XYZ file of C-alpha atoms in Angstrom:
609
model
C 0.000 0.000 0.000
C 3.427 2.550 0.451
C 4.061 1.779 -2.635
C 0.740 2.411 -4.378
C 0.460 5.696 -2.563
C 4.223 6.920 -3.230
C 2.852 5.948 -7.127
C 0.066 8.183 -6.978
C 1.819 10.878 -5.864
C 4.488 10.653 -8.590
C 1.915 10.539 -11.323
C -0.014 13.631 -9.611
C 3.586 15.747 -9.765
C 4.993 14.186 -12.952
C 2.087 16.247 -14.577
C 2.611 19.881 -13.055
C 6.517 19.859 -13.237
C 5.902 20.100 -16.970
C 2.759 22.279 -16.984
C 4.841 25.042 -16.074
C 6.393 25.385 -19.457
C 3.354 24.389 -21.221
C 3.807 21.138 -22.363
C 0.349 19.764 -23.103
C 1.882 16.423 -24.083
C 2.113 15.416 -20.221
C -2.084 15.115 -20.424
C -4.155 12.480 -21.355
C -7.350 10.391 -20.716
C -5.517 9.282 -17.458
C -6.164 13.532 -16.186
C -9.645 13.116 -17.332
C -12.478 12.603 -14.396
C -15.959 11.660 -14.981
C -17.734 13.938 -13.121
C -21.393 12.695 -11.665
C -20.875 9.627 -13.539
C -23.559 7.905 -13.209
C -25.396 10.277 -15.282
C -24.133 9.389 -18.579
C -26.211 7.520 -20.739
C -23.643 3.928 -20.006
C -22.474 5.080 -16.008
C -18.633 3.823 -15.884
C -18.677 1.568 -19.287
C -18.530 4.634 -21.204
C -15.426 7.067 -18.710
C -13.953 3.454 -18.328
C -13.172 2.704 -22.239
C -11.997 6.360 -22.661
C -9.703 5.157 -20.159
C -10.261 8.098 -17.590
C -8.760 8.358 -14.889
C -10.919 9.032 -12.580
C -14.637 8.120 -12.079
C -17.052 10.002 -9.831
C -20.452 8.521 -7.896
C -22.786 9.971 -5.469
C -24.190 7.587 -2.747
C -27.079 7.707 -0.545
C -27.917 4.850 1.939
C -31.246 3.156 1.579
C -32.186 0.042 3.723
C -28.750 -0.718 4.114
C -27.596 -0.677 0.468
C -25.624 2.207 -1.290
C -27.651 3.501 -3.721
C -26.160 5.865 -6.552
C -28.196 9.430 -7.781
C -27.463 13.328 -7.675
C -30.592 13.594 -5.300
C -32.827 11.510 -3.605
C -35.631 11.942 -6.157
C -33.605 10.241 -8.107
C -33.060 7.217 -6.119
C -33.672 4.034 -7.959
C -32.825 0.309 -6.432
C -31.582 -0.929 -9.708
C -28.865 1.856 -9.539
C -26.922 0.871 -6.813
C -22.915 1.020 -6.067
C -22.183 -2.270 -6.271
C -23.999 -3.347 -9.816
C -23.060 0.308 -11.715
C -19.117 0.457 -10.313
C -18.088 -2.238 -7.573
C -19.221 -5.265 -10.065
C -18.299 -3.866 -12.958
C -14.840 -2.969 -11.846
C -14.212 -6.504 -10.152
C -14.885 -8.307 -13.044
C -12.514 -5.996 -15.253
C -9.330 -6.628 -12.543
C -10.458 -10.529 -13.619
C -10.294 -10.059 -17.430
C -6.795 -8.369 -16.783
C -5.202 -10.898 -14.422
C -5.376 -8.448 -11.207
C -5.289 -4.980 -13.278
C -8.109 -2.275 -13.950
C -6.780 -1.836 -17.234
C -5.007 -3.844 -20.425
C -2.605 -1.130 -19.824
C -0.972 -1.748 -16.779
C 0.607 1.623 -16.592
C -2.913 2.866 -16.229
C -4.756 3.653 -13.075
C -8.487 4.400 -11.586
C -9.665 6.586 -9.087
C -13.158 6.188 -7.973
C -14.071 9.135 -6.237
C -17.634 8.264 -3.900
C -18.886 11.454 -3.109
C -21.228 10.956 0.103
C -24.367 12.560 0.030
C -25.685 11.677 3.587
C -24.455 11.072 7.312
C -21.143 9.875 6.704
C -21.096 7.653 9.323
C -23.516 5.155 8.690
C -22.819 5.551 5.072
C -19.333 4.763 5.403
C -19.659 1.758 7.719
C -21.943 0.373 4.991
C -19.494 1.020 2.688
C -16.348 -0.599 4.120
C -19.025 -3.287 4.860
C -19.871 -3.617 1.194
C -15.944 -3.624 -0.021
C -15.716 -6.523 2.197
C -16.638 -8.141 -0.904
C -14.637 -7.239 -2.880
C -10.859 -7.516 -1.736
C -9.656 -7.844 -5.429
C -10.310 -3.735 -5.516
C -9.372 -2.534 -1.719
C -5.986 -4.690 -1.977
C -5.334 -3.060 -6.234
C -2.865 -1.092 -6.305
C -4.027 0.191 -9.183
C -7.262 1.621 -7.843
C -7.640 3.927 -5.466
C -11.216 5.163 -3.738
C -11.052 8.650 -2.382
C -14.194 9.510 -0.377
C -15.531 13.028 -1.341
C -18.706 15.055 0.228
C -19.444 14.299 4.187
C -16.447 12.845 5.291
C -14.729 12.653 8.770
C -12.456 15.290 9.873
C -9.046 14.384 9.492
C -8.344 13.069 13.163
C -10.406 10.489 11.987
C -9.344 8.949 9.371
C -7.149 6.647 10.786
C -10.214 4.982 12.196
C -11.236 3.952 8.550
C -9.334 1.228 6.625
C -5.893 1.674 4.608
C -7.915 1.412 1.273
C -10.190 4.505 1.605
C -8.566 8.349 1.194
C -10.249 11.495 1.940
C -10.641 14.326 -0.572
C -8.399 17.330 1.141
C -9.667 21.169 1.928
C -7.278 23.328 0.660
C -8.228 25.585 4.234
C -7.345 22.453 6.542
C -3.700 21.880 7.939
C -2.679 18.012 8.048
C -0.422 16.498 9.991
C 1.665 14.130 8.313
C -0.159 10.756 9.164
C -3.574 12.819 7.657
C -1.678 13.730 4.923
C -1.168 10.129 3.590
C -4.512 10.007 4.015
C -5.702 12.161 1.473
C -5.804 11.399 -1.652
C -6.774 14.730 -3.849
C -7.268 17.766 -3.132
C -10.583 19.775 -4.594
C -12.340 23.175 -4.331
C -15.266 25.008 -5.892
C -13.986 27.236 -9.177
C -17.060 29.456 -8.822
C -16.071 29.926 -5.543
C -12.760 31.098 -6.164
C -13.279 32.767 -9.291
C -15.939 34.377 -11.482
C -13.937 33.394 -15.031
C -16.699 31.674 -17.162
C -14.467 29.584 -19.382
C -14.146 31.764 -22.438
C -10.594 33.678 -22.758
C -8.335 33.289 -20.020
C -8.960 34.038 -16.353
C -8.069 37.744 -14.951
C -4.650 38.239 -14.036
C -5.716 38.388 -10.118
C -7.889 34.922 -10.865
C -5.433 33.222 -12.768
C -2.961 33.834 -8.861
C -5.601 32.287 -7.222
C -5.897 29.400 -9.097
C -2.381 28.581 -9.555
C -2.354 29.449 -5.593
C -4.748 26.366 -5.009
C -2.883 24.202 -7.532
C 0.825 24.932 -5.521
C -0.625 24.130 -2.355
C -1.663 20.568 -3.538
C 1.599 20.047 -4.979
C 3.561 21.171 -1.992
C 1.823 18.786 -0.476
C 2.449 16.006 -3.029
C -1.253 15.846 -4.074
C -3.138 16.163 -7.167
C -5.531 19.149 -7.881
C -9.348 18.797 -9.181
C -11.914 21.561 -9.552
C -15.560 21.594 -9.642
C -17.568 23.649 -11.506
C -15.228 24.351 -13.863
C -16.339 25.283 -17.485
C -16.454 22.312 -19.590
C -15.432 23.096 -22.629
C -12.168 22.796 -24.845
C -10.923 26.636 -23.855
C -11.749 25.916 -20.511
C -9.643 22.548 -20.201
C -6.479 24.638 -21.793
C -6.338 27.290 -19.347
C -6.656 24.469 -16.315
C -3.956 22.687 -17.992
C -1.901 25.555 -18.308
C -2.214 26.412 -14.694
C -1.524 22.372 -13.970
C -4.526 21.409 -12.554
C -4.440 17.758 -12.903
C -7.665 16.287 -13.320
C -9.873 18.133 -15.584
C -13.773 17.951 -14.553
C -15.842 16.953 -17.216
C -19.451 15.639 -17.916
C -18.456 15.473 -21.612
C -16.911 12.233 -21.840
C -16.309 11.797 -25.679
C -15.320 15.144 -26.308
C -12.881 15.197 -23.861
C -11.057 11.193 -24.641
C -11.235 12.949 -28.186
C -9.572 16.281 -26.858
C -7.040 14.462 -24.546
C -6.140 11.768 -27.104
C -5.027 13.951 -29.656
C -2.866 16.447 -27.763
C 0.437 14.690 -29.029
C -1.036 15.643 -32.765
C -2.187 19.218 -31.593
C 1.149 20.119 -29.880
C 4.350 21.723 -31.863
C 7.404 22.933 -30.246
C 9.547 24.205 -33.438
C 12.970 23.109 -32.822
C 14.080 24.685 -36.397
C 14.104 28.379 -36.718
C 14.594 30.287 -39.258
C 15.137 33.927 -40.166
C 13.089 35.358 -42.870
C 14.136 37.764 -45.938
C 13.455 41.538 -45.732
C 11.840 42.604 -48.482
C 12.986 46.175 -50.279
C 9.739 47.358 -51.200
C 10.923 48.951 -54.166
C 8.692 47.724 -57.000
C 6.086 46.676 -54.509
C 2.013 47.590 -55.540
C 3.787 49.135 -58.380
C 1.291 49.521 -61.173
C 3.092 48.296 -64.086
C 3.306 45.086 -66.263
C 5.473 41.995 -65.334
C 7.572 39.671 -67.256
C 7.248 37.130 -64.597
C 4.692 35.366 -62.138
C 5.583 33.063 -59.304
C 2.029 31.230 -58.123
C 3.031 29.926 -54.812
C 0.155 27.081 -53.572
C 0.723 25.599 -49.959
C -2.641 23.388 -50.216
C -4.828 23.121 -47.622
C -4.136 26.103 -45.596
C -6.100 29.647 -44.709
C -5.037 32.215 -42.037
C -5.220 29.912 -38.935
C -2.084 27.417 -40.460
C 0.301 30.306 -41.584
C -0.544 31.949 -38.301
C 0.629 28.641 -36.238
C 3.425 28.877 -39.019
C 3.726 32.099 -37.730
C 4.063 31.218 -33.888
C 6.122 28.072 -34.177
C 9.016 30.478 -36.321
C 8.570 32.720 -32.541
C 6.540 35.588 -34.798
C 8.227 35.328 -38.254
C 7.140 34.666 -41.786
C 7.812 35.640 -45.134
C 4.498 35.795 -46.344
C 3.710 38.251 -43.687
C 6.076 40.435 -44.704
C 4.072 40.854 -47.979
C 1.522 44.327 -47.173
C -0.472 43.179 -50.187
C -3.440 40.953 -48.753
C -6.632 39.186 -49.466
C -9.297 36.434 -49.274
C -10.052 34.266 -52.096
C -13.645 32.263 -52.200
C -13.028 29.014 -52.696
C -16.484 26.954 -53.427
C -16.591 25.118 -56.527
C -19.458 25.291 -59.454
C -21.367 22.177 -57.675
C -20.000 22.126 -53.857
C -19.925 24.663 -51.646
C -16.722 23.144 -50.074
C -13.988 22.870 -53.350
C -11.960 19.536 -53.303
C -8.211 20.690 -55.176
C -9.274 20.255 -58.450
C -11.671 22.935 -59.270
C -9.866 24.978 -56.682
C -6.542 25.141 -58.469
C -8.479 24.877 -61.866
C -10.000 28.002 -61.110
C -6.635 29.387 -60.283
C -5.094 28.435 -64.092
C -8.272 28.858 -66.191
C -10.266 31.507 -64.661
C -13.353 29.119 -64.476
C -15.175 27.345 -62.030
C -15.827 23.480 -62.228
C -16.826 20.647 -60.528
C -15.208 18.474 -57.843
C -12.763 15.702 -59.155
C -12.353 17.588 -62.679
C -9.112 18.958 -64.124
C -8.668 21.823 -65.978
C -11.768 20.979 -68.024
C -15.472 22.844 -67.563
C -18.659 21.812 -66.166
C -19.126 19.707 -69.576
C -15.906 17.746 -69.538
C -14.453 20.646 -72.063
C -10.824 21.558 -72.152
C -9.427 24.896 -70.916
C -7.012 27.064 -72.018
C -4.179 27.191 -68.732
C -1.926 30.124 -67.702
C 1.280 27.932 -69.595
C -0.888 27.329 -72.717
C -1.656 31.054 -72.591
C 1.628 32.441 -71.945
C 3.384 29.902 -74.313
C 1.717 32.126 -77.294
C 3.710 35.137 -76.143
C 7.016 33.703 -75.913
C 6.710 32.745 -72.306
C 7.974 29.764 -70.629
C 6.482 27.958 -67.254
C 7.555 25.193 -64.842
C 5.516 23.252 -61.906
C 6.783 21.832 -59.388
C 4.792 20.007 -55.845
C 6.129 17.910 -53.279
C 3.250 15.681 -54.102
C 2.738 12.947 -57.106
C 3.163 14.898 -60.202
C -0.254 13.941 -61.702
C -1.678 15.249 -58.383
C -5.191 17.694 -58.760
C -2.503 20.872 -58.376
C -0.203 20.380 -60.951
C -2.215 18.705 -63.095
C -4.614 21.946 -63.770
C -2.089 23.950 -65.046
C -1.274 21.089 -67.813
C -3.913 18.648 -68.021
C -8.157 17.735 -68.822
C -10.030 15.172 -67.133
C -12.938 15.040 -65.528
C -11.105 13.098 -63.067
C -8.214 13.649 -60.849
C -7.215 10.097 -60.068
C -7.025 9.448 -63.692
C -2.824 9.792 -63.580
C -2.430 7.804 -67.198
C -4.360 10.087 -69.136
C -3.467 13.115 -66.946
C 0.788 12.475 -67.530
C 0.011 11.830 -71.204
C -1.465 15.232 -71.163
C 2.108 16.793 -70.089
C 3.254 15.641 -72.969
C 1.441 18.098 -75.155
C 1.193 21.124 -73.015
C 3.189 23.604 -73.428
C 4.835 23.897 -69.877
C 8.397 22.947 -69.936
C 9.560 21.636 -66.582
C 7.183 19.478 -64.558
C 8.986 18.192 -60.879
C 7.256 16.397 -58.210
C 6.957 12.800 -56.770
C 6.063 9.088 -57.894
C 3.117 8.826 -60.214
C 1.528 5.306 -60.999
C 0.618 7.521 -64.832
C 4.507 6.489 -65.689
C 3.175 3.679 -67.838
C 5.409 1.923 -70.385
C 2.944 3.745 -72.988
C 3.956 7.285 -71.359
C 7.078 6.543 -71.299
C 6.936 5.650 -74.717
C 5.347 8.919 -75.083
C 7.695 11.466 -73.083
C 11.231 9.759 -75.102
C 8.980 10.396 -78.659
C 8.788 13.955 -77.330
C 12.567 14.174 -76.821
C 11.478 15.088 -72.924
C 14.016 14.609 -70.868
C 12.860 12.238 -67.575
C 15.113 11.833 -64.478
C 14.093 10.030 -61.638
C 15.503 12.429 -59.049
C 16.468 16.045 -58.554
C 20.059 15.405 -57.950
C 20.552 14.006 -61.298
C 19.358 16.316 -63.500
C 22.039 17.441 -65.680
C 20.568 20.413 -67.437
C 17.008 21.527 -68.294
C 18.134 22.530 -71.877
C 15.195 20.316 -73.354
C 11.493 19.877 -71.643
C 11.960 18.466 -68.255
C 10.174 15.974 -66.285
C 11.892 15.097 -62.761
C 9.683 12.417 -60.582
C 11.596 11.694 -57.817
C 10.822 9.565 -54.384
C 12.023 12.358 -52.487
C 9.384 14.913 -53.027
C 6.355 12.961 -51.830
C 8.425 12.317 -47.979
C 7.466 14.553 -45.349
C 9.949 17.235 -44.198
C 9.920 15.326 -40.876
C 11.066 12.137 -42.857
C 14.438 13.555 -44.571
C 13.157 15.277 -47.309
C 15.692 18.411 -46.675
C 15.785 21.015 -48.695
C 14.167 19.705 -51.820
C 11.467 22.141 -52.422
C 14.258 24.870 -52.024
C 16.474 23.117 -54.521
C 13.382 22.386 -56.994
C 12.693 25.938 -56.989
C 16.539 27.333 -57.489
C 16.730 24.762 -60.672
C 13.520 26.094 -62.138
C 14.088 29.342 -61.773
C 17.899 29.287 -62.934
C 16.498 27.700 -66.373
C 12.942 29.794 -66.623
C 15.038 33.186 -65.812
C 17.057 33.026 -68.745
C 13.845 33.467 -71.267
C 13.994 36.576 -72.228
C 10.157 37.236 -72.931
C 9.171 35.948 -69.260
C 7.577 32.882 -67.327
C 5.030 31.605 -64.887
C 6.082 28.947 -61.895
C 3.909 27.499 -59.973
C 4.893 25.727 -56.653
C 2.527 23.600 -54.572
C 3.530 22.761 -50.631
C 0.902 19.452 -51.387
C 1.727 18.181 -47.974
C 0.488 20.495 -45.932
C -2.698 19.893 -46.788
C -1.529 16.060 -46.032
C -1.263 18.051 -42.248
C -4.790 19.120 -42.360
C -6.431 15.901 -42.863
C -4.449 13.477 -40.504
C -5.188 16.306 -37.839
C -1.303 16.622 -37.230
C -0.209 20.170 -36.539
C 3.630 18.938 -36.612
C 3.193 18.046 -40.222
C 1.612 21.311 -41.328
C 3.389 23.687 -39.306
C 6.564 21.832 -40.559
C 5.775 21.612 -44.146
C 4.502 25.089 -44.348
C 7.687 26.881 -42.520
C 9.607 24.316 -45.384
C 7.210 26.212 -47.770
C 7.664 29.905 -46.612
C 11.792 29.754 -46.865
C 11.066 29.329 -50.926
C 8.233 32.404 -50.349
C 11.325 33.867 -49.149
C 13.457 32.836 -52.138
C 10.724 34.346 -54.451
C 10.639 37.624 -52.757
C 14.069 38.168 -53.115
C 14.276 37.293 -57.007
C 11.343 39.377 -57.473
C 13.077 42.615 -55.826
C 16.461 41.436 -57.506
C 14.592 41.510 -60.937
C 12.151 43.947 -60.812
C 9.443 42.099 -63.151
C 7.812 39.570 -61.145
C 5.218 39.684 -59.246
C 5.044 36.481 -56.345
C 1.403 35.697 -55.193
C 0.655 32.827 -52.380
C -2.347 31.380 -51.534
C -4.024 27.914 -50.764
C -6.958 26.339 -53.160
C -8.697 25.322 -49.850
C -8.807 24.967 -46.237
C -8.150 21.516 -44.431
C -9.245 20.954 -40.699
C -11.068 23.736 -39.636
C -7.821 24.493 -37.423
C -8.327 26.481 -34.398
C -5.529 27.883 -32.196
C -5.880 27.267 -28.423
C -2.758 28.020 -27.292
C 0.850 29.138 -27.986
C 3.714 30.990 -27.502
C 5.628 33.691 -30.196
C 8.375 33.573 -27.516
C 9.191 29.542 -27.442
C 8.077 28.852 -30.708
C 4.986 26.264 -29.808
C 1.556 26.310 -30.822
C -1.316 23.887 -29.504
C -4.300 23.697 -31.949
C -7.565 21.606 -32.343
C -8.942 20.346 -35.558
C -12.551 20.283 -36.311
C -13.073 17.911 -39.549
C -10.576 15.603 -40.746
C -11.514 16.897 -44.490
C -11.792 20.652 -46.616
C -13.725 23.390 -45.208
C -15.332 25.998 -46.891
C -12.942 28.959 -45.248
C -11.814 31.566 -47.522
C -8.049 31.369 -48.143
C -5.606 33.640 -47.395
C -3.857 35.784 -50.442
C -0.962 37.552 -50.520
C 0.978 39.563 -52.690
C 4.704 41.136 -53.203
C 5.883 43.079 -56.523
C 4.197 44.974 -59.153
C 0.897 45.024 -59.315
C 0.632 42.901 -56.044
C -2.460 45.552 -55.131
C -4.983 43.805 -57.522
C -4.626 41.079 -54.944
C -6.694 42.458 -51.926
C -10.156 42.851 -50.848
C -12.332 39.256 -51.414
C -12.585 37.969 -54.605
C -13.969 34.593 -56.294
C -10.757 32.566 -56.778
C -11.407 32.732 -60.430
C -10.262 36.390 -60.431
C -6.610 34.965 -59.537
C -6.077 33.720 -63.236
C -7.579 36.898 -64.891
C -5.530 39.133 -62.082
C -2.462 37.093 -63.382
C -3.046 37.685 -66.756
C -3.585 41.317 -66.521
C -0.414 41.373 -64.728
C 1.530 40.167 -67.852
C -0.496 42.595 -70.006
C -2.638 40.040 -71.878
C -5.899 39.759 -72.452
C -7.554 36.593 -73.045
């Protein structure tokens, strides 16, 4: 039994040593306490398979039984203590050969919360756990006796198994002290803070006050009537309480269990490029346009971009800003196909198709377009080079997992370089295809020779995460593109697409899209620069969609972390974000359909279509 309780109190402290510097990863469903448990729709089934922590039941004694309600007109003899919790719990220590849980890292509280004389209710209790001495002798449960309880003198009278939920106003000696299992207070009590925000500066002292006296005496901290919501359960984190009250069971097991996706500390900063300004909102034509596409992302993902980088970004820097509606012609939420489609033809169309209208027609792209003038282009994505992105600027299909037809379609387009990842369209009837058209194929960056001829790179490496060793390959795509598209003398279009960033979005992991997107920004950076080196280009960046329905719940511009919460593991129907450096880059403000990117491009150049 010393060594169960000298467990518990580990576990309690483990938690608020690294609260202090905000490291949400230390939570999970173990923090988590059912509160008034018995009123869920499945009492203790449905808290136990979240794996909570703790579990909480109100007792009243009725002819000699323990009977389990918030109030006695609620009393019912079918709900008792023993066939809700006490059975329920013995037979799970059976099914796991003498452990609450599979896990047997993981442990239960049950927290009894006595309604009624305490006396007689707790003699019928210690009478009742009689039966049960595969729970009083677990270590892995402990029962913690809330509500009327003794004062602490007495508690040596009661057995070793039982602890006594502590008042924070009550001074222990040390033999009470082992006694007491948690410590917990009334939040409305102590504070008027209503969940939303963050606590006054004066409320937040008293709460952490509370917190620090539990630890300093080696015990955890629980609140009731706290605000039970997602804000709410931040903020008590924060502070370190360590069981968070809820009466939301799935939404907290959901909240809890994906913290370690939610959470980014950025261990990789950056500095960003300072812009001259010179030809910036200039109104005058370009010779070149850099279309920068990190898929998937609005203001909420450059903003944790933002945070993680400790408050810098390159496309931040650009004064030029907008909002681009994103809906396609038959869904109000766009999949990447019409959105990017709309982007290099000016038109909207349906979901799945590929630079083709409503009817399944072809459309004339920005490289088609620009080809007639002289122009040159190149595409490159750190996603499969037939992807929905890439694909509208060179291909027609009505659909975007049609990577055969789509790669054939490269072959007679006009753009020049095409670079991205594996494509299951490099069929021995393409490749037939691409030699016939003297295009030069290599199957990685690092072996491309020159890109004197029509280039098409598919290598492995683009489609790995940045997390998984892909380096600098965006970076290096974009320096070979540019070196060869520079040198045309009449002017070019590039588009680059951060594809995996969107990947970010729909697994619900913010370490892949903050990642990928700061990987993203350094070539925003790159573009910048050219552009005020060359005086001719204008360098526009925005996403074809959102993915996630991020929200920010936490962070710090100082460390360089960010804690999020996703809301759909698919596209939303959020405006994206637009910005714009160079001349001309003031066309790009103010909301717009994302159709009026294409004809805001073209006017750029000077061409009419």
């Amino acid at each position: 039994m010393k060594q169960a309780k000298k467990i518990w109190a580990i576990l309690a402290l483990a938690v608020f040593a690294n609260t202090q510097a905000q490291n949400y990863l230390n939570y999970n469903v173990g923090n988590a306490h059912s509160h008034n448990d018995y009123m869920q729709e499945i009492p203790f089934w449905q808290a136990y398979y979240a794996n909570f922590g703790s579990i909480e039941a109100d007792v009243f004694l009725v002819k000699g039984k323990l009977w389990v309600a918030h109030t006695e007109k609620e009393l019912s003899p079918e709900r008792t203590l023993e066939s809700l919790y006490l059975d329920n719990i013995a037979k799970q220590i059976k099914l796991n050969n003498g452990h609450i849980y599979q896990d047997t890292n993981k442990k239960l509280q049950l927290l009894i919360d006595v309604k009624q004389d305490y006396k007689t209710t707790l003699d019928a209790l210690v009478s009742t756990l009689q039966k049960y001495p595969e729970i009083t002798n677990n270590q892995d449960i402990k029962i913690v006796i809330t509500g009327g309880r003794p004062q602490p003198k007495d508690f040596k009278n009661y057995p070793a198994y039982l602890f006594f939920d502590g008042d924070l106003d009550k001074t222990y000696t040390a033999d009470e002290l082992k006694r007491v299992g948690m410590f917990s207070a009334d939040l409305p009590a102590l504070v008027k803070w209503n969940g939303k925000g963050i606590p006054r500066d004066e409320e937040t002292a008293r709460i952490k006050n509370a917190v620090e006296k539990a630890h300093q005496q080696q015990k955890p901290m629980r609140f009731y009537g706290a605000p039970d919501f997602p804000n709410a359960w931040v903020n008590l984190m924060d502070i370190g309480v360590d069981y968070i009250n809820t009466d939301h069971i799935p939404d907290l097991k959901k909240f809890m269990n994906t913290i370690p996706k939610n959470f980014y500390k950025n261990q990789k900063e950056y500095s960003v490029y300072k812009p001259t300004y010179e030809t910036d909102g200039v109104n005058k034509k370009v010779k070149n346009v850099i279309l920068l596409i990190p898929d998937g992302t609005s203001l909420p993902q450059y903003y944790a971009a933002f945070t993680a980088n400790k408050g810098k970004l390159n496309v931040f820097n650009m004064k030029a800003t907008g909002l681009s509606k994103t809906n396609s012609s038959n869904a109000y939420i766009t999949d990447s196909a019409p959105g990017s489609t709309a982007f290099a033809t000016g038109v909207k169309t349906k979901n799945t198709f590929v630079g083709v209208d409503n009817e399944g027609k072809a459309l004339a792209q920005i490289p088609d377009i620009i080809a007639a003038k002289g122009m040159t282009s190149g595409l490159i994505s750190t996603g499969d080079v037939t992807d929905a992105t890439p694909a509208d600027f060179y291909a027609h299909s009505d659909n975007r997992n049609s990577s055969e037809p789509i790669l054939k379609d490269f072959v007679s387009s006009k753009t020049k370089i095409l670079i991205g990842g594996p494509t299951s369209g490099l069929t021995e009837d393409n490749l037939k295809k691409i030699r016939e058209a003297k295009i030069d194929l290599y199957k990685d960056l690092k072996s491309v020779k020159n890109t004197n001829n029509r280039t098409l790179v598919i290598d492995p490496l683009a489609s790995q995460r940045i997390t998984n060793g892909r380096g600098n390959w965006l970076a290096n795509a974009f320096d070979l593109t540019l070196n060869d598209l520079k040198t045309n003398k009449n002017g070019f279009f590039m588009m680059v697409e951060a594809s995996q960033t969107d990947g970010g979005g729909h697994s619900n992991n913010i370490e892949q899209l903050v990642t990928e997107l700061l990987d993203f920004d350094y070539v925003v950076g790159k573009a910048m620069k050219f552009a005020d080196e060359n005086k001719e280009t204008l360098v526009v960046v925005l996403g074809d969609h959102e993915t996630g329905g991020l929200t920010l719940l936490d962070g710090s511009l100082k460390e360089g972390w960010i804690f999020g919460n996703f809301s759909t593991n698919d596209h939303t129907s959020i405006p994206s974000s637009v910005f714009a450096y160079g001349p001309n880059s003031k066309e790009f403000t103010g909301l717009f359909e994302n159709t009026e990117i294409f004809n805001k491009i073209l006017a750029a150049y000077g061409i009419r279509k």
